[in-house]
Coordinates of C-alpha atoms in Angstrom, one line a residue:
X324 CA 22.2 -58.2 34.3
X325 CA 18.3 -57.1 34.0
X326 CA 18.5 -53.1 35.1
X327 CA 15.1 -53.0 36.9
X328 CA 15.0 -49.7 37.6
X329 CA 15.2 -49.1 33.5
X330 CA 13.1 -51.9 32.7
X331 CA 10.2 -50.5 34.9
X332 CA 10.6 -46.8 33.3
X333 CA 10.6 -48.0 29.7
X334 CA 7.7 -49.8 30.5
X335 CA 6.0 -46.3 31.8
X336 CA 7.0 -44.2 28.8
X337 CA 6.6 -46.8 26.3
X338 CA 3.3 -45.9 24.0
X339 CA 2.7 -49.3 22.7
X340 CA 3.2 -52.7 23.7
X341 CA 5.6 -54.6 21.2
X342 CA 5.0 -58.0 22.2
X343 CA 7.4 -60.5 23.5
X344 CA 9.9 -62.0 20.6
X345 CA 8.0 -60.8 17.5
X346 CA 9.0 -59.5 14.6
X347 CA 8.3 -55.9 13.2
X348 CA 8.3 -56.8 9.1
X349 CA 9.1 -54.2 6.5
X350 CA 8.8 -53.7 2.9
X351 CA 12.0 -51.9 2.5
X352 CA 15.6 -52.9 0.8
X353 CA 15.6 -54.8 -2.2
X354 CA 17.0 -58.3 -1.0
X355 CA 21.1 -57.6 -1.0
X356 CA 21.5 -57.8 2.9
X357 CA 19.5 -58.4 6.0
X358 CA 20.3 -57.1 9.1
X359 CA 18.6 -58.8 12.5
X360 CA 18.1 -56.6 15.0
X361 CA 17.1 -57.6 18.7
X362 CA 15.9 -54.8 20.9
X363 CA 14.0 -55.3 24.3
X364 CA 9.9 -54.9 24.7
X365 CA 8.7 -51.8 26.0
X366 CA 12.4 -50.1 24.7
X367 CA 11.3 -48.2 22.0
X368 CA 7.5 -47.4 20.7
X369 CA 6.8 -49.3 17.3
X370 CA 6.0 -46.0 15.2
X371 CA 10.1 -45.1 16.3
X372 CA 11.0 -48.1 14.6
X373 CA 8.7 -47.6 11.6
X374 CA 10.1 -43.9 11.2
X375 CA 13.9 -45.3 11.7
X376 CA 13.2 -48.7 9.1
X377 CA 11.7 -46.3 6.1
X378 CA 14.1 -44.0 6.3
X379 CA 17.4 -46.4 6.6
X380 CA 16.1 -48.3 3.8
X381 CA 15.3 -45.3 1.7
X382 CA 18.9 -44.5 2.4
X383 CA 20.6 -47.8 2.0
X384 CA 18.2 -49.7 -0.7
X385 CA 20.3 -52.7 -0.3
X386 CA 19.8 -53.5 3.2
X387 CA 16.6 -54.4 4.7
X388 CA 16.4 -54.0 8.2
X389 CA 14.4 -57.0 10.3
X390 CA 13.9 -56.6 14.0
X391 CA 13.3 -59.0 16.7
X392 CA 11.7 -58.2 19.8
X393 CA 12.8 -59.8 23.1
X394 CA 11.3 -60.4 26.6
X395 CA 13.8 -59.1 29.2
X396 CA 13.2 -62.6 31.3
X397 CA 16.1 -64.7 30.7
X398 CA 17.5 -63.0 28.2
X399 CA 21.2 -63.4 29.5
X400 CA 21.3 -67.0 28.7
X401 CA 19.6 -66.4 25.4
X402 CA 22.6 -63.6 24.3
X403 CA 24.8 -66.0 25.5
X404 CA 23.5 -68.8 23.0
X405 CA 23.3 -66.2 20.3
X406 CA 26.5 -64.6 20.8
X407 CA 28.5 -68.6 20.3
X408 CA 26.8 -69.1 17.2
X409 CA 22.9 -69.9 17.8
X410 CA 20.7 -68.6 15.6
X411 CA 22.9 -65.2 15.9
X412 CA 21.3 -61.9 15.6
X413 CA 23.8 -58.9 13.6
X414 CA 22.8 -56.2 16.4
X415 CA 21.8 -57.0 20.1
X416 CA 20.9 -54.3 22.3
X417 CA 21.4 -55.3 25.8
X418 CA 21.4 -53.6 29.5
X419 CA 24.6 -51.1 29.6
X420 CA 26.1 -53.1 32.9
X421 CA 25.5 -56.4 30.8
X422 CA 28.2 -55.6 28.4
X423 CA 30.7 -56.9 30.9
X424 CA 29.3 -60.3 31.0
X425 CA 29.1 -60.6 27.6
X426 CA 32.2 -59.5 26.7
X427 CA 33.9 -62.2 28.3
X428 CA 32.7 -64.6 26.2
X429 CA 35.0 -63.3 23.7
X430 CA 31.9 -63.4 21.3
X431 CA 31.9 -59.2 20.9
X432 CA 33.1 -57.3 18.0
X433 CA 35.6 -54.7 19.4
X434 CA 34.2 -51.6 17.8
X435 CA 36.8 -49.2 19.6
X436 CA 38.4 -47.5 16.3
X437 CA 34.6 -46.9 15.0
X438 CA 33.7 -45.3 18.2
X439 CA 36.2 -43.2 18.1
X440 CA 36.2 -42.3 14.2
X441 CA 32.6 -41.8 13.4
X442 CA 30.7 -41.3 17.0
X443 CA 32.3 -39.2 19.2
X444 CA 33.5 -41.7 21.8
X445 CA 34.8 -38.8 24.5
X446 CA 31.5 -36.8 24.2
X447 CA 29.3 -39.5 25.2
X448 CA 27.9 -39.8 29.3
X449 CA 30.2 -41.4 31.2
X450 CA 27.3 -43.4 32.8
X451 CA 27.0 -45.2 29.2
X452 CA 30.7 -45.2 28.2
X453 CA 32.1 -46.6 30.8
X454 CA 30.6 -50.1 31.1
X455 CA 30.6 -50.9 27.2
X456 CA 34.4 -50.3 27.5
X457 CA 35.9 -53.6 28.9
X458 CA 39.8 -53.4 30.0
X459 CA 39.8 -49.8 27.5
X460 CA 38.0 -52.2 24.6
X461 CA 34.6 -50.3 23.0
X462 CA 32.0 -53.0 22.3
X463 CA 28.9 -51.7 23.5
X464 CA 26.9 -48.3 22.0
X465 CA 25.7 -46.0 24.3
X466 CA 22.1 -45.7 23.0
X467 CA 19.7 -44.3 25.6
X468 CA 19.9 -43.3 29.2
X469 CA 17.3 -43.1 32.2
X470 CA 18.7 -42.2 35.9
X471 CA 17.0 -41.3 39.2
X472 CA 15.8 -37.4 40.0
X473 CA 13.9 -36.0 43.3
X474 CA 10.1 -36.2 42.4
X475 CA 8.4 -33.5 44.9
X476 CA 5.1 -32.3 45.8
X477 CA 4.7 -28.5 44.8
X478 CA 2.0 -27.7 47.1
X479 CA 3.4 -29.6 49.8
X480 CA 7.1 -27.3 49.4
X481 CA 4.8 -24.2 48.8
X482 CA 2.9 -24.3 52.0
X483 CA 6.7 -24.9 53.2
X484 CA 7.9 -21.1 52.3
X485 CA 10.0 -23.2 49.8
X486 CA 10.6 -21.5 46.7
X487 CA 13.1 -23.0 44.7
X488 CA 14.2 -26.6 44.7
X489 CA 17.8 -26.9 46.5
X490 CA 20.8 -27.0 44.7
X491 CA 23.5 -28.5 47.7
X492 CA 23.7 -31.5 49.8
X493 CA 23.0 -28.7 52.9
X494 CA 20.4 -26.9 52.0
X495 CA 18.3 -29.8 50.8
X496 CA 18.5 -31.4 54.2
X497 CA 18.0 -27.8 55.6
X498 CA 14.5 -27.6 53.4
X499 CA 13.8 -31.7 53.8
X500 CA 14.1 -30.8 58.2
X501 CA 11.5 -27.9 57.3
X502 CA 9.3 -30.4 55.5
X503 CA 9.5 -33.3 57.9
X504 CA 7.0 -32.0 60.3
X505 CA 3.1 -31.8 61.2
X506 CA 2.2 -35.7 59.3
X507 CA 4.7 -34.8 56.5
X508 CA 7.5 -36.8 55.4
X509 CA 10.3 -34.8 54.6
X510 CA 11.8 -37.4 52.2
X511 CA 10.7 -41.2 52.0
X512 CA 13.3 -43.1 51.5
X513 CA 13.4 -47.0 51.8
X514 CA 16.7 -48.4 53.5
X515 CA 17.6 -50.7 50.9
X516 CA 17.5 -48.5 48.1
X517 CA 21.1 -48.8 47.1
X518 CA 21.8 -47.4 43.6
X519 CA 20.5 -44.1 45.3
X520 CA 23.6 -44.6 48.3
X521 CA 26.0 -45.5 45.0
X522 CA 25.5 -41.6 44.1
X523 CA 26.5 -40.3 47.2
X524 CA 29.3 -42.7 47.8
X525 CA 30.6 -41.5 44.2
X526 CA 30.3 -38.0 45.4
X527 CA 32.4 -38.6 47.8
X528 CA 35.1 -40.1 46.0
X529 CA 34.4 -43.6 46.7
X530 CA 33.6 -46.9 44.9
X531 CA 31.3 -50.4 45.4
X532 CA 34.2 -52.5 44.7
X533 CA 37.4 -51.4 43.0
X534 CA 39.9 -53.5 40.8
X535 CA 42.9 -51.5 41.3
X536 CA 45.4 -54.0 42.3
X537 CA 44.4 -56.4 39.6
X538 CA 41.8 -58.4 41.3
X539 CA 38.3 -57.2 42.1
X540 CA 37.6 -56.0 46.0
X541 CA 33.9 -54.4 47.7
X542 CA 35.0 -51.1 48.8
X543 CA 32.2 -50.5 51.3
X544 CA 34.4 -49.7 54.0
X545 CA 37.0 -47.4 52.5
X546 CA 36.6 -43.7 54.3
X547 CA 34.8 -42.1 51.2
X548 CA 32.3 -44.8 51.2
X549 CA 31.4 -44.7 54.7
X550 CA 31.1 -40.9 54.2
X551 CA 28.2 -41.7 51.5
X552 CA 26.6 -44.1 53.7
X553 CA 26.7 -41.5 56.8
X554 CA 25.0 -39.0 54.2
X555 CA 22.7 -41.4 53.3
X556 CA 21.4 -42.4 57.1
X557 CA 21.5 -38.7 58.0
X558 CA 18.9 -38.1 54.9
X559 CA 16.6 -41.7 55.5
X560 CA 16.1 -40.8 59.2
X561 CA 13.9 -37.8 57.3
X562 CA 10.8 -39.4 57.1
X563 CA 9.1 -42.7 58.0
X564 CA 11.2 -45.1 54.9
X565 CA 11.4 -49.0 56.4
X566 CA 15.1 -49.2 56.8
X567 CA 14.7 -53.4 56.0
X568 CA 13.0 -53.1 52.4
X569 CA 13.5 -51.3 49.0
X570 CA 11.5 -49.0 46.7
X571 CA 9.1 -51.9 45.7
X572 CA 8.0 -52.7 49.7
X573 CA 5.6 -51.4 49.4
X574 CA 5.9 -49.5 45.5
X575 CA 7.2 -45.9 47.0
X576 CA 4.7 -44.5 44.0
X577 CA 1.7 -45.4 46.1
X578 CA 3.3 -44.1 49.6
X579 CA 3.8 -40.5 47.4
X580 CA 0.4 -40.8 45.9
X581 CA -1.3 -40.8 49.2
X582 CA -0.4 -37.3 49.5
X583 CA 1.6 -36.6 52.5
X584 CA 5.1 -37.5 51.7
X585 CA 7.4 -34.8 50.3
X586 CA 9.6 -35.9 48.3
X587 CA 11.5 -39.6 46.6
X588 CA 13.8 -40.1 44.7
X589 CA 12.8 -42.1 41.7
X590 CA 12.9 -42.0 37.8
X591 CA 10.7 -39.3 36.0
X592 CA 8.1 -42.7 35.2
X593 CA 7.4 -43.0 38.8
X594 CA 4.9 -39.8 38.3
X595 CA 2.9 -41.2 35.8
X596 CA 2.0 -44.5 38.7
X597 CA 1.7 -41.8 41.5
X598 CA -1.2 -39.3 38.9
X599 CA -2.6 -43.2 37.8
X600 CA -3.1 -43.8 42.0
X601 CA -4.0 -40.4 43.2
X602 CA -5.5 -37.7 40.1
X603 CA -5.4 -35.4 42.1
X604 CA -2.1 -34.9 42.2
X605 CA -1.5 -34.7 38.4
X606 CA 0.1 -31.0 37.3
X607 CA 1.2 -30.8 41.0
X608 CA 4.4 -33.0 41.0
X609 CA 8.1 -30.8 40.5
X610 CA 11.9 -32.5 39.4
X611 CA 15.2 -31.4 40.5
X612 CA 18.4 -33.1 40.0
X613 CA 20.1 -34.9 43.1
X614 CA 21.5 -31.8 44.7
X615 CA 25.9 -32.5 45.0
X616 CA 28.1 -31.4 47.7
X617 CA 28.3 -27.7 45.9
X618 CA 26.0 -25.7 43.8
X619 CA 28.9 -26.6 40.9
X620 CA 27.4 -30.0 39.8
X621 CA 24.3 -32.1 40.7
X622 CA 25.1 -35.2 42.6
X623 CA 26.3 -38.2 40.9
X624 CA 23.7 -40.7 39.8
X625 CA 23.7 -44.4 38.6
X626 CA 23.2 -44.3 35.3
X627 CA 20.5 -47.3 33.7
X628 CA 20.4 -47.6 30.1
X629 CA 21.0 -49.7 26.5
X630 CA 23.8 -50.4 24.5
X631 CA 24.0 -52.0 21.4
X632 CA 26.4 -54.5 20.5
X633 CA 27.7 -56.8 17.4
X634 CA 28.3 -60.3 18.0
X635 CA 31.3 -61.9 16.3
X636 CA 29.6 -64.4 14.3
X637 CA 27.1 -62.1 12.5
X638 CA 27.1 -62.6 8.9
X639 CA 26.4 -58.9 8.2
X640 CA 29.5 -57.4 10.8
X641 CA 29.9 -54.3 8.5
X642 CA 26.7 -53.2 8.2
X643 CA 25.4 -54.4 11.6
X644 CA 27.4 -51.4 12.8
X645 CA 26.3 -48.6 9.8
X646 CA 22.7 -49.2 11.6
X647 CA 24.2 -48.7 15.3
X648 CA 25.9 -45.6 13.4
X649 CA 22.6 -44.6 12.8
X650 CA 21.4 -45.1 15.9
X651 CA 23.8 -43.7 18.1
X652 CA 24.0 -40.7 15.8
X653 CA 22.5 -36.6 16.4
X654 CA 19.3 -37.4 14.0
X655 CA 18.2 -40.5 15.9
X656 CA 19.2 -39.6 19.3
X657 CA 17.1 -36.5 19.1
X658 CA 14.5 -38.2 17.5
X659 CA 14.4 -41.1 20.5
X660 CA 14.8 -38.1 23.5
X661 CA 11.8 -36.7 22.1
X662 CA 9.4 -39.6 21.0
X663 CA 10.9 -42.0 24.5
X664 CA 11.6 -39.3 27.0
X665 CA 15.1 -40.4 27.0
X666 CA 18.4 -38.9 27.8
X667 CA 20.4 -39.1 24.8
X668 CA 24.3 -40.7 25.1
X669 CA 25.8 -36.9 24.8
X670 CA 25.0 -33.9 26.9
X671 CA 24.9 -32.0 23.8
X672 CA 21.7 -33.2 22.6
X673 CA 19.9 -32.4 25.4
X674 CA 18.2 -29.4 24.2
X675 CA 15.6 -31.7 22.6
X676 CA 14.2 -32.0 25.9
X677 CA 14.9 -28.8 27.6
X678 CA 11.3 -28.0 27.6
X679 CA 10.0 -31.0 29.7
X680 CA 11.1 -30.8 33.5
X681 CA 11.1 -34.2 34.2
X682 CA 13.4 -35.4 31.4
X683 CA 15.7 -31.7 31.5
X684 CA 15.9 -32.6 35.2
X685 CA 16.9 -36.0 34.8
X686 CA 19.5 -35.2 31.9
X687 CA 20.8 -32.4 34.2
X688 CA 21.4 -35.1 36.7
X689 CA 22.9 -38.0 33.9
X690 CA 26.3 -35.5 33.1
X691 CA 27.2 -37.1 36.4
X692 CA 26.6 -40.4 36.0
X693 CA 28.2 -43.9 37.0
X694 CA 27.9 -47.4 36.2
X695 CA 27.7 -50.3 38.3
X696 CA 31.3 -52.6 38.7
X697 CA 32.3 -53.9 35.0
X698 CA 33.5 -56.8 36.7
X699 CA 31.4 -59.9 35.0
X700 CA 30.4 -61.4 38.6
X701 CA 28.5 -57.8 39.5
X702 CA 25.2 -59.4 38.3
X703 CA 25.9 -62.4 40.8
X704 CA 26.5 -59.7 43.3
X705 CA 23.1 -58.0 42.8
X706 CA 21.3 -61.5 43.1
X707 CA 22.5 -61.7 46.5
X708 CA 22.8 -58.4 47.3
X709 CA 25.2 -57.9 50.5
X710 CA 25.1 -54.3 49.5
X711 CA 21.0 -54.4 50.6
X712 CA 21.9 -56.0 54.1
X713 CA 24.5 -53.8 54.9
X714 CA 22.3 -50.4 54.9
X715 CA 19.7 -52.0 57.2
X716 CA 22.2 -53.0 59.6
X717 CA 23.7 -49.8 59.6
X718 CA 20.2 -47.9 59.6
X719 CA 19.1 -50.2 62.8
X720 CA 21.8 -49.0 64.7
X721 CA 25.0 -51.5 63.8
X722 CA 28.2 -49.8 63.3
X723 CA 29.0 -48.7 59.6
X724 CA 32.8 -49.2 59.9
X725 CA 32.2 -53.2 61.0
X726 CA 29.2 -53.9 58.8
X727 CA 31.0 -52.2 55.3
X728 CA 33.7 -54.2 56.3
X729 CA 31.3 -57.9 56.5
X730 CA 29.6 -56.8 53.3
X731 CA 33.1 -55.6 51.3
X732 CA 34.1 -59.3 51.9
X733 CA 31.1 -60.6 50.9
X734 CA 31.7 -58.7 47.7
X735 CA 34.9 -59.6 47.1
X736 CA 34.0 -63.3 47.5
X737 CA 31.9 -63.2 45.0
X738 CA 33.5 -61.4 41.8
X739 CA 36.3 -63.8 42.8
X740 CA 33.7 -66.7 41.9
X741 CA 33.6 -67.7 44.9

């Protein structure tokens, strides 16, 4: 499954373009082995992978390291291909909640023992660990991480008597009511924007769908979830969001940009569409985490991001994973936090970024992060998504209890392939 919020913040960040399926040569390694490596466009600036391909091969002068860029269209089928035998790659990296569907090929190297032996498997963001571990099985990574913070307009909360940026679920509808007054939106926030109602239905102890009793089952309507859906109407009604459309109708960066909404919540990226719309708005835009029910902890968030992964039928197995060692180690991870704007895949190494709001904000937020279903059907879920319909219905007056229950069976339906 395509993460499209990720996709369309690497996009932002990235520096240069890397074009769609190319190669990035090198003059390193001496001939003994050759590693493939496919990584997405837009993932990673090319002078990264220069810096990362001298020094690996000055370090290992028998490998020589070959990377492949790929387009994120269709790329499921293509891993697929790869993954039984096609023209097979030695390192893939792929979505974090892909992992799932590609585990179930049985085409995945499990790389549990290394994870836990050489990377520091219980350190890593749980938003990341979680969906590259299959049924307690490591095969994918953690590599980098992106999630959603509140982007807001300083002047806008200045003029407000708004000092500070809230740390609880109370005071920041307490400050959004003060906002939400006198042609400003307190918060604009489409109805359908349901990764964002995932983070308050985690905070409340729920789940989207649950396989507890062995089979997977949507969870809509369970108490906690209807609790994170009641938080999320109560904070939507705060400003003039259409409760029948997403982020993307219309893009919620050019509603911001116009200057009179005061707040979304969006990845960091979003501000660098919002200054491109309106200049005049550039030096003026803050970050906080998701406020949580307590000042303890931020609010949970969905966690987008890459994870690398070794197919079965590489040829160079071993040292497909000494470069994912690489990657996924302190030197690297720092390096790709500072040059991407990334979260790295432990908490720890977050002090690279410390000094940028955006990215400290958004890292802040990632310690409580979540991951979509691992059930291999979710992505047939999202292509449908009942989860969409649902908030609508509930946001145009329908009752919450009946409509989680329609769309929980909905879900359930589908990861039974039905």
């Amino acid at each position: 499954m395509k993460n499209r919020m990720l996709v369309g913040a690497v996009a932002l960040i990235s520096t240069v373009a890397l074009g769609g399926c190319g190669v990035i040569p090198g003059t390193g390694g001496s001939g003994g082995k050759k590693v493939t490596i496919w990584l997405m466009k837009d993932g990673v600036t090319a002078d990264f992978l220069d810096r990362f391909k001298k020094s690996y091969e000055d370090e290992h002068s028998s490998v020589e390291l070959e990377f492949k860029i790929q387009e994120w269209g269709g790329i499921g089928p293509k891993v697929l291909d790869a993954l039984a035998g096609k023209d097979t790659p030695d390192v893939i990296e792929v979505g974090n909640t892909q992992v799932a569907q590609y585990a179930e090929s049985g085409n995945l190297r499990d790389l549990t023992l290394e994870s836990m032996r050489d990377l520091g498997r219980e350190d890593w963001l749980p938003g990341l660990a979680e969906p590259g571990s299959i049924g307690g099985v490591q095969y994918g990574i953690p590599w980098y991480a992106a999630n959603r913070v509140v982007i807001y307009n300083k002047d806008i909360f200045e003029n407000a008597g708004i000092k500070n940026p809230p740390k609880t679920r109370a005071r920041w509808i307490a400050d959004t009511e003060k906002l939400n007054h006198d042609g400003i939106q307190g918060m604009y926030l489409p109805g359908q924007n349901w990764y964002v109602l995932a983070g308050f239905i985690w905070d409340e102890g729920g789940q989207l769908a649950s396989d507890g009793e062995g089979d997977w089952e949507g969870t809509l309507d369970s108490p906690a979830a209807l609790k994170g859906m009641d938080f999320y109407s109560e904070l939507q009604a705060l400003g003039e969001g259409p409760k029948d459309a997403d982020e993307e109708k219309p893009p919620q960066a050019n509603v911001f940009a116009e200057g009179n909404v005061a707040q979304i919540i969006s990845t960091p990226s979003t501000a660098t569409l919002i200054e491109k719309k309106n200049p005049e708005l550039k030096g003026k835009l803050g970050y906080f985490p998701i406020p949580g029910k307590t000042a303890k902890a931020p609010g949970s968030v969905f966690t987008g991001g890459s994870d690398l992964i070794v197919p079965q039928k590489s040829d160079q197995r071993a040292a497909a994973y000494e470069v994912i060692k690489a990657l996924a180690g302190a030197k690297w991870q720092e390096d790709l936090a500072k040059t991407m704007s990334y979260v790295p895949n432990k908490p720890a190494l977050a002090h690279v970024i410390e000094g940028e709001e955006s990215t400290a904000a958004m890292a802040e937020g990632a310690a409580q992060g979540h991951a979509t279903p691992t059930s291999p059907q979710w992505a047939a879920v999202e292509a449908d998504n009942p989860i969409k319909t649902y908030m609508t219905a509930v946001l145009q007056g329908g009752d919450p209890a009946t409509e989680a229950k329609t769309a929980s069976e909905k879900i359930t339906a589908v990861l039974a392939g039905s």
